[in-house]
Amino acid sequence: QVQLVESGGGMVQSGGSLTLSCTASGFTLDPYDVGWFRQAPGKEREGVSFISSMGDRKEYMSSVKGRFTISRDDAKNMVYLQMTSLKPEDTAVYFCATSREQESDWKDFDYWGQGIQVTVSS
């Protein structure tokens, strides 16, 4: 079955850390830019971070810069989002997604995982 699968979510206290993982079933991630997006209740989905296929370009939304780090391990077919200094406003469902574009923009991500809940308590 061809799909993206997220893992590593859960509940954490404010100031804590979590690392999300994204893997692909039925295909390999290495040709694709891979991104993380999130959607909080009552809000639109927003781009959090993405990494280019070569790993040489990383983009972050302003509110997570310095706190979140994206990385990829193509040998393991995995992309990670290390989240530190978590805040209650980081609470959302987090999705990983892929883009087939050479120079991706946030709008280019068009294949999505099911999402995973991250809850940060105050």
N, CA, C and O of each residue as an XYZ file, in Angstrom:
488
protein
N       0.844     -1.190      0.000
C       0.000      0.000      0.000
C       0.883      1.246      0.000
O       1.793      1.362      0.822
N       0.625      2.162     -0.902
C       1.414      3.378     -1.038
C       0.850      4.426     -0.091
O      -0.299      4.844     -0.232
N       1.653      4.844      0.865
C       1.189      5.851      1.809
C       2.349      6.462      2.582
O       3.440      5.896      2.660
N       2.081      7.626      3.148
C       2.980      8.258      4.101
C       2.435      7.985      5.498
O       1.227      8.042      5.731
N       3.339      7.690      6.414
C       2.920      7.351      7.765
C       3.712      8.185      8.767
O       4.943      8.159      8.781
N       2.986      8.927      9.604
C       3.608      9.718     10.661
C       3.588      8.946     11.980
O       2.688      8.147     12.241
N       4.592      9.204     12.793
C       4.635      8.612     14.133
C       5.365      9.565     15.067
O       6.012     10.516     14.629
N       5.247      9.290     16.363
C       5.985     10.062     17.353
C       5.199     11.148     18.038
O       5.733     11.856     18.892
N       3.948     11.293     17.682
C       3.141     12.318     18.332
C       2.767     11.923     19.743
O       3.133     10.848     20.218
N       2.035     12.800     20.412
C       1.601     12.514     21.765
C       1.372     13.782     22.534
O       1.199     14.859     21.964
N       1.374     13.636     23.844
C       1.141     14.765     24.728
C       2.413     15.070     25.500
O       3.109     14.168     25.965
N       2.700     16.351     25.626
C       3.902     16.779     26.322
C       3.603     18.088     27.035
O       2.717     18.835     26.620
N       4.328     18.365     28.091
C       4.139     19.626     28.801
C       4.874     20.753     28.080
O       5.827     20.522     27.336
N       4.418     21.948     28.315
C       5.057     23.135     27.746
C       6.547     23.146     28.101
O       6.926     22.912     29.249
N       7.375     23.420     27.102
C       8.816     23.393     27.282
C       9.448     22.068     26.940
O      10.671     21.955     26.872
N       8.617     21.062     26.724
C       9.120     19.729     26.420
C       9.479     19.552     24.955
O       9.438     20.496     24.167
N       9.831     18.318     24.608
C      10.294     17.989     23.264
C       9.604     16.742     22.738
O       9.221     15.851     23.497
N       9.460     16.702     21.444
C       8.981     15.517     20.730
C       9.689     15.452     19.396
O      10.073     16.480     18.839
N       9.863     14.252     18.885
C      10.376     14.087     17.531
C       9.362     13.298     16.716
O       9.014     12.165     17.046
N       8.901     13.923     15.651
C       7.990     13.263     14.727
C       8.791     12.584     13.621
O       9.838     13.069     13.194
N       8.268     11.454     13.175
C       8.895     10.714     12.083
C       7.886     10.515     10.971
O       6.693     10.336     11.215
N       8.383     10.548      9.752
C       7.560     10.294      8.572
C       8.274      9.261      7.726
O       9.444      9.425      7.380
N       7.568      8.205      7.398
C       8.131      7.218      6.499
C       7.149      6.942      5.371
O       5.956      7.226      5.489
N       7.651      6.397      4.299
C       6.828      6.068      3.150
C       6.702      4.563      3.025
O       7.683      3.827      3.138
N       5.492      4.126      2.793
C       5.239      2.709      2.539
C       4.947      2.535      1.058
O       4.066      3.201      0.514
N       5.680      1.644      0.403
C       5.425      1.380     -1.003
C       6.192      2.260     -1.971
O       6.087      2.078     -3.184
N       6.959      3.209     -1.460
C       7.808      4.026     -2.324
C       8.918      4.631     -1.470
O       8.877      4.557     -0.242
N       9.904      5.225     -2.125
C      11.010      5.835     -1.391
C      10.887      7.350     -1.419
O      10.386      7.934     -2.380
N      11.354      7.967     -0.349
C      11.244      9.412     -0.198
C      12.351     10.175     -0.909
O      12.217     11.380     -1.124
N      13.437      9.514     -1.280
C      14.609     10.276     -1.685
C      14.429     11.174     -2.912
O      15.156     12.161     -3.022
N      13.506     10.895     -3.842
C      13.367     11.872     -4.939
C      12.578     13.129     -4.588
O      12.519     14.070     -5.380
N      11.968     13.147     -3.395
C      10.985     14.179     -3.083
C      11.448     15.174     -2.024
O      12.194     14.833     -1.106
N      10.988     16.402     -2.178
C      10.994     17.310     -1.044
C       9.912     16.816     -0.084
O       8.843     16.377     -0.509
N      10.200     16.895      1.199
C       9.247     16.414      2.202
C       8.978     17.532      3.206
O       9.895     18.200      3.684
N       7.713     17.713      3.508
C       7.349     18.790      4.409
C       6.505     18.322      5.565
O       5.902     17.249      5.534
N       6.477     19.156      6.591
C       5.587     18.975      7.731
C       4.621     20.148      7.772
O       5.024     21.302      7.631
N       3.370     19.852      7.961
C       2.311     20.832      8.067
C       1.516     20.529      9.331
O       1.611     19.434      9.885
N       0.738     21.494      9.777
C      -0.093     21.247     10.951
C      -1.419     21.974     10.817
O      -1.544     22.974     10.110
N      -2.394     21.439     11.513
C      -3.718     22.071     11.534
C      -4.263     21.990     12.945
O      -4.462     20.905     13.490
N      -4.498     23.139     13.518
C      -5.095     23.231     14.840
C      -6.618     23.336     14.691
O      -7.103     23.754     13.640
N      -7.367     22.965     15.715
C      -8.834     23.037     15.626
C      -9.308     24.434     15.258
O      -8.899     25.422     15.867
N     -10.167     24.503     14.264
C     -10.730     25.772     13.843
C      -9.814     26.651     13.025
O     -10.164     27.785     12.699
N      -8.638     26.136     12.690
C      -7.681     26.925     11.920
C      -7.333     26.218     10.611
O      -7.553     25.018     10.451
N      -6.783     26.999      9.683
C      -6.355     26.414      8.421
C      -5.025     25.672      8.603
O      -4.250     25.954      9.517
N      -4.797     24.734      7.715
C      -3.521     24.035      7.727
C      -2.403     24.998      7.350
O      -2.566     25.839      6.466
N      -1.270     24.869      8.026
C      -0.147     25.753      7.766
C       1.145     24.957      7.616
O       1.309     23.892      8.211
N       2.046     25.489      6.820
C       3.335     24.830      6.636
C       4.249     25.077      7.809
O       4.392     26.215      8.256
N       4.866     24.039      8.312
C       5.772     24.133      9.451
C       7.229     24.128      8.992
O       8.016     24.986      9.391
N       7.577     23.161      8.158
C       8.956     23.033      7.706
C       8.998     22.103      6.512
O       8.155     21.215      6.385
N       9.973     22.296      5.633
C      10.217     21.287      4.621
C      11.699     21.198      4.302
O      12.474     22.118      4.565
N      12.065     20.068      3.731
C      13.455     19.787      3.393
C      13.508     19.306      1.951
O      12.668     18.522      1.511
N      14.505     19.787      1.228
C      14.638     19.409     -0.174
C      15.081     17.959     -0.305
O      15.521     17.337      0.662
N      14.958     17.442     -1.500
C      15.320     16.042     -1.745
C      16.796     15.772     -1.444
O      17.165     14.683     -1.004
N      17.628     16.781     -1.688
C      19.060     16.611     -1.417
C      19.423     16.956      0.017
O      20.547     16.708      0.454
N      18.484     17.520      0.745
C      18.732     17.903      2.123
C      19.457     19.220      2.284
O      19.831     19.592      3.396
N      19.664     19.939      1.173
C      20.468     21.157      1.234
C      19.638     22.417      1.409
O      20.183     23.511      1.549
N      18.345     22.266      1.402
C      17.476     23.414      1.631
C      16.459     23.032      2.691
O      15.786     22.006      2.589
N      16.361     23.870      3.703
C      15.393     23.660      4.776
C      14.657     24.967      5.019
O      15.275     26.025      5.140
N      13.360     24.889      5.089
C      12.527     26.067      5.326
C      11.705     25.835      6.593
O      11.284     24.718      6.893
N      11.494     26.928      7.323
C      10.712     26.863      8.567
C       9.747     28.030      8.630
O      10.055     29.130      8.170
N       8.583     27.786      9.201
C       7.703     28.918      9.495
C       8.337     29.723     10.621
O       9.073     29.184     11.447
N       8.046     30.996     10.643
C       8.770     31.889     11.543
C       8.608     31.510     13.010
O       9.547     31.651     13.793
N       7.433     31.033     13.386
C       7.168     30.779     14.807
C       7.894     29.544     15.351
O       7.927     29.333     16.563
N       8.473     28.729     14.467
C       9.183     27.540     14.948
C      10.690     27.621     14.732
O      11.424     26.731     15.163
N      11.158     28.669     14.075
C      12.597     28.811     13.845
C      13.344     28.831     15.166
O      12.957     29.521     16.109
N      14.423     28.062     15.215
C      15.205     27.967     16.449
C      14.691     26.928     17.424
O      15.387     26.576     18.376
N      13.491     26.434     17.204
C      12.913     25.416     18.102
C      12.753     24.069     17.412
O      12.922     23.023     18.040
N      12.429     24.090     16.127
C      12.198     22.850     15.378
C      13.350     22.633     14.394
O      13.914     23.587     13.858
N      13.685     21.364     14.168
C      14.720     21.008     13.206
C      14.221     19.849     12.351
O      13.782     18.819     12.862
N      14.301     20.043     11.038
C      13.912     18.982     10.106
C      15.171     18.298      9.591
O      16.205     18.933      9.387
N      15.060     16.983      9.385
C      16.187     16.222      8.847
C      15.641     15.015      8.101
O      14.470     14.659      8.229
N      16.510     14.402      7.328
C      16.090     13.207      6.603
C      17.204     12.192      6.609
O      18.386     12.536      6.640
N      16.806     10.930      6.579
C      17.730      9.802      6.485
C      17.195      8.908      5.379
O      16.345      8.051      5.621
N      17.689      9.108      4.176
C      17.152      8.362      3.039
C      17.491      6.872      3.114
O      16.775      6.046      2.548
N      18.554      6.532      3.795
C      18.878      5.109      3.959
C      17.782      4.386      4.750
O      17.518      3.203      4.540
N      17.155      5.132      5.664
C      16.063      4.572      6.460
C      14.697      4.948      5.908
O      13.665      4.533      6.436
N      14.700      5.743      4.834
C      13.441      6.191      4.232
C      12.602      6.985      5.242
O      11.395      6.779      5.368
N      13.266      7.888      5.950
C      12.613      8.619      7.025
C      12.900     10.106      6.928
O      13.969     10.519      6.477
N      11.945     10.896      7.352
C      12.125     12.324      7.580
C      11.666     12.616      9.001
O      10.647     12.094      9.455
N      12.420     13.448      9.694
C      12.146     13.729     11.101
C      11.852     15.208     11.315
O      12.324     16.070     10.573
N      11.073     15.474     12.330
C      10.885     16.846     12.797
C      11.123     16.843     14.296
O      10.283     16.394     15.076
N      12.281     17.352     14.683
C      12.614     17.459     16.097
C      12.044     18.770     16.623
O      12.369     19.848     16.126
N      11.203     18.663     17.622
C      10.508     19.826     18.168
C      10.929     20.022     19.619
O      10.743     19.128     20.444
N      11.484     21.162     19.932
C      11.899     21.479     21.286
C      11.211     22.754     21.758
O      10.606     23.477     20.966
N      11.309     23.021     23.052
C      10.682     24.207     23.645
C       9.238     24.342     23.189
O       8.800     25.424     22.799
N       8.517     23.258     23.240
C       7.140     23.249     22.740
C       6.243     24.167     23.558
O       6.416     24.325     24.766
N       5.287     24.760     22.872
C       4.342     25.691     23.455
C       2.923     25.181     23.236
O       2.687     24.412     22.304
N       1.992     25.585     24.060
C       0.599     25.158     23.845
C       0.085     25.504     22.441
O      -0.745     24.779     21.893
N       0.567     26.590     21.864
C       0.111     26.964     20.533
C       0.673     26.056     19.434
O       0.285     26.192     18.274
N       1.569     25.143     19.775
C       2.030     24.142     18.818
C       1.069     22.960     18.734
O       1.240     22.078     17.892
N       0.078     22.940     19.587
C      -0.906     21.861     19.577
C      -1.645     21.826     18.246
O      -2.220     22.828     17.821
N      -1.626     20.670     17.590
C      -2.249     20.528     16.281
C      -2.113     19.081     15.826
O      -1.418     18.278     16.447
N      -2.785     18.775     14.743
C      -2.500     17.547     14.006
C      -1.394     17.870     13.010
O      -1.497     18.823     12.237
N      -0.349     17.077     13.037
C       0.800     17.286     12.165
C       0.774     16.259     11.033
O       0.555     15.067     11.249
N       1.004     16.759      9.828
C       0.983     15.939      8.623
C       2.337     16.003      7.927
O       2.967     17.060      7.900
N       2.788     14.900      7.370
C       3.900     14.997      6.435
C       3.346     14.896      5.021
O       2.280     14.325      4.788
N       4.089     15.460      4.095
C       3.639     15.537      2.715
C       4.849     15.594      1.793
O       5.942     15.979      2.210
N       4.647     15.209      0.546
C       5.717     15.237     -0.436
C       5.382     16.183     -1.590
O       4.220     16.439     -1.906
N       6.444     16.684     -2.196
C       6.339     17.543     -3.375
C       7.226     16.985     -4.470
O       8.338     16.522     -4.213
N       6.719     17.034     -5.702
C       7.486     16.549     -6.848
C       8.245     17.669     -7.547
O       8.958     17.425     -8.521
N       8.096     18.882     -7.062
C       8.730     20.016     -7.710
C      10.223     20.066     -7.406
O      10.676     19.568     -6.376
N      10.976     20.671     -8.312
C      12.416     20.835     -8.115
C      12.713     21.893     -7.058
O      13.594     21.704     -6.220
N      11.998     22.978     -7.093
C      12.169     24.060     -6.124
C      10.804     24.286     -5.475
O      10.022     25.134     -5.905
N      10.548     23.522     -4.450
C       9.207     23.522     -3.872
C       8.867     24.824     -3.170
O       9.712     25.507     -2.592
N       7.599     25.121     -3.254
C       6.996     26.146     -2.416
C       5.984     25.416     -1.539
O       5.667     24.256     -1.802
N       5.476     26.073     -0.507
C       4.544     25.417      0.408
C       3.343     24.832     -0.331
O       2.824     23.788      0.065
N       2.901     25.485     -1.388
C       1.696     25.062     -2.101
C       1.910     23.829     -2.960
O       0.944     23.257     -3.466
N       3.166     23.403     -3.136
C       3.475     22.312     -4.050
C       3.335     20.933     -3.422
O       3.421     19.924     -4.123
N       3.119     20.876     -2.111
C       3.029     19.582     -1.433
C       1.625     19.029     -1.645
O       0.635     19.643     -1.247
N       1.554     17.866     -2.275
C       0.252     17.381     -2.710
C      -0.027     15.919     -2.390
O      -1.064     15.390     -2.791
N       0.870     15.259     -1.680
C       0.605     13.887     -1.252
C       0.804     13.830      0.249
O       1.871     14.164      0.765
N      -0.260     13.393      0.951
C      -0.321     13.615      2.395
C      -0.436     12.332      3.185
O      -1.022     11.349      2.730
N       0.136     12.358      4.380
C      -0.127     11.315      5.340
C      -1.431     11.577      6.067
O      -2.109     12.574      5.817
N      -1.772     10.673      6.966
C      -3.038     10.776      7.696
C      -2.981     11.783      8.837
O      -4.017     12.275      9.286
N      -1.802     12.083      9.296
C      -1.650     13.041     10.385
C      -1.528     12.369     11.736
O      -1.944     11.228     11.937
N      -0.940     13.123     12.660
C      -0.761     12.617     14.015
C      -0.923     13.778     14.984
O      -0.507     14.902     14.705
N      -1.530     13.488     16.119
C      -1.838     14.544     17.086
C      -0.623     14.858     17.944
O       0.068     13.962     18.429
N      -0.381     16.146     18.119
C       0.583     16.659     19.098
C      -0.176     17.611     20.017
O      -0.803     18.566     19.559
N      -0.111     17.342     21.297
C      -0.784     18.179     22.284
C       0.227     18.671     23.305
O       0.934     17.878     23.927
N       0.288     19.977     23.472
C       1.209     20.584     24.429
C       0.369     21.230     25.526
O      -0.416     22.142     25.266
N       0.542     20.751     26.738
C      -0.233     21.274     27.867
C       0.552     22.364     28.585
O       1.781     22.340     28.652
N      -0.196     23.309     29.113
C       0.450     24.446     29.799
C       0.713     24.140     31.261
O       1.248     24.983     31.982
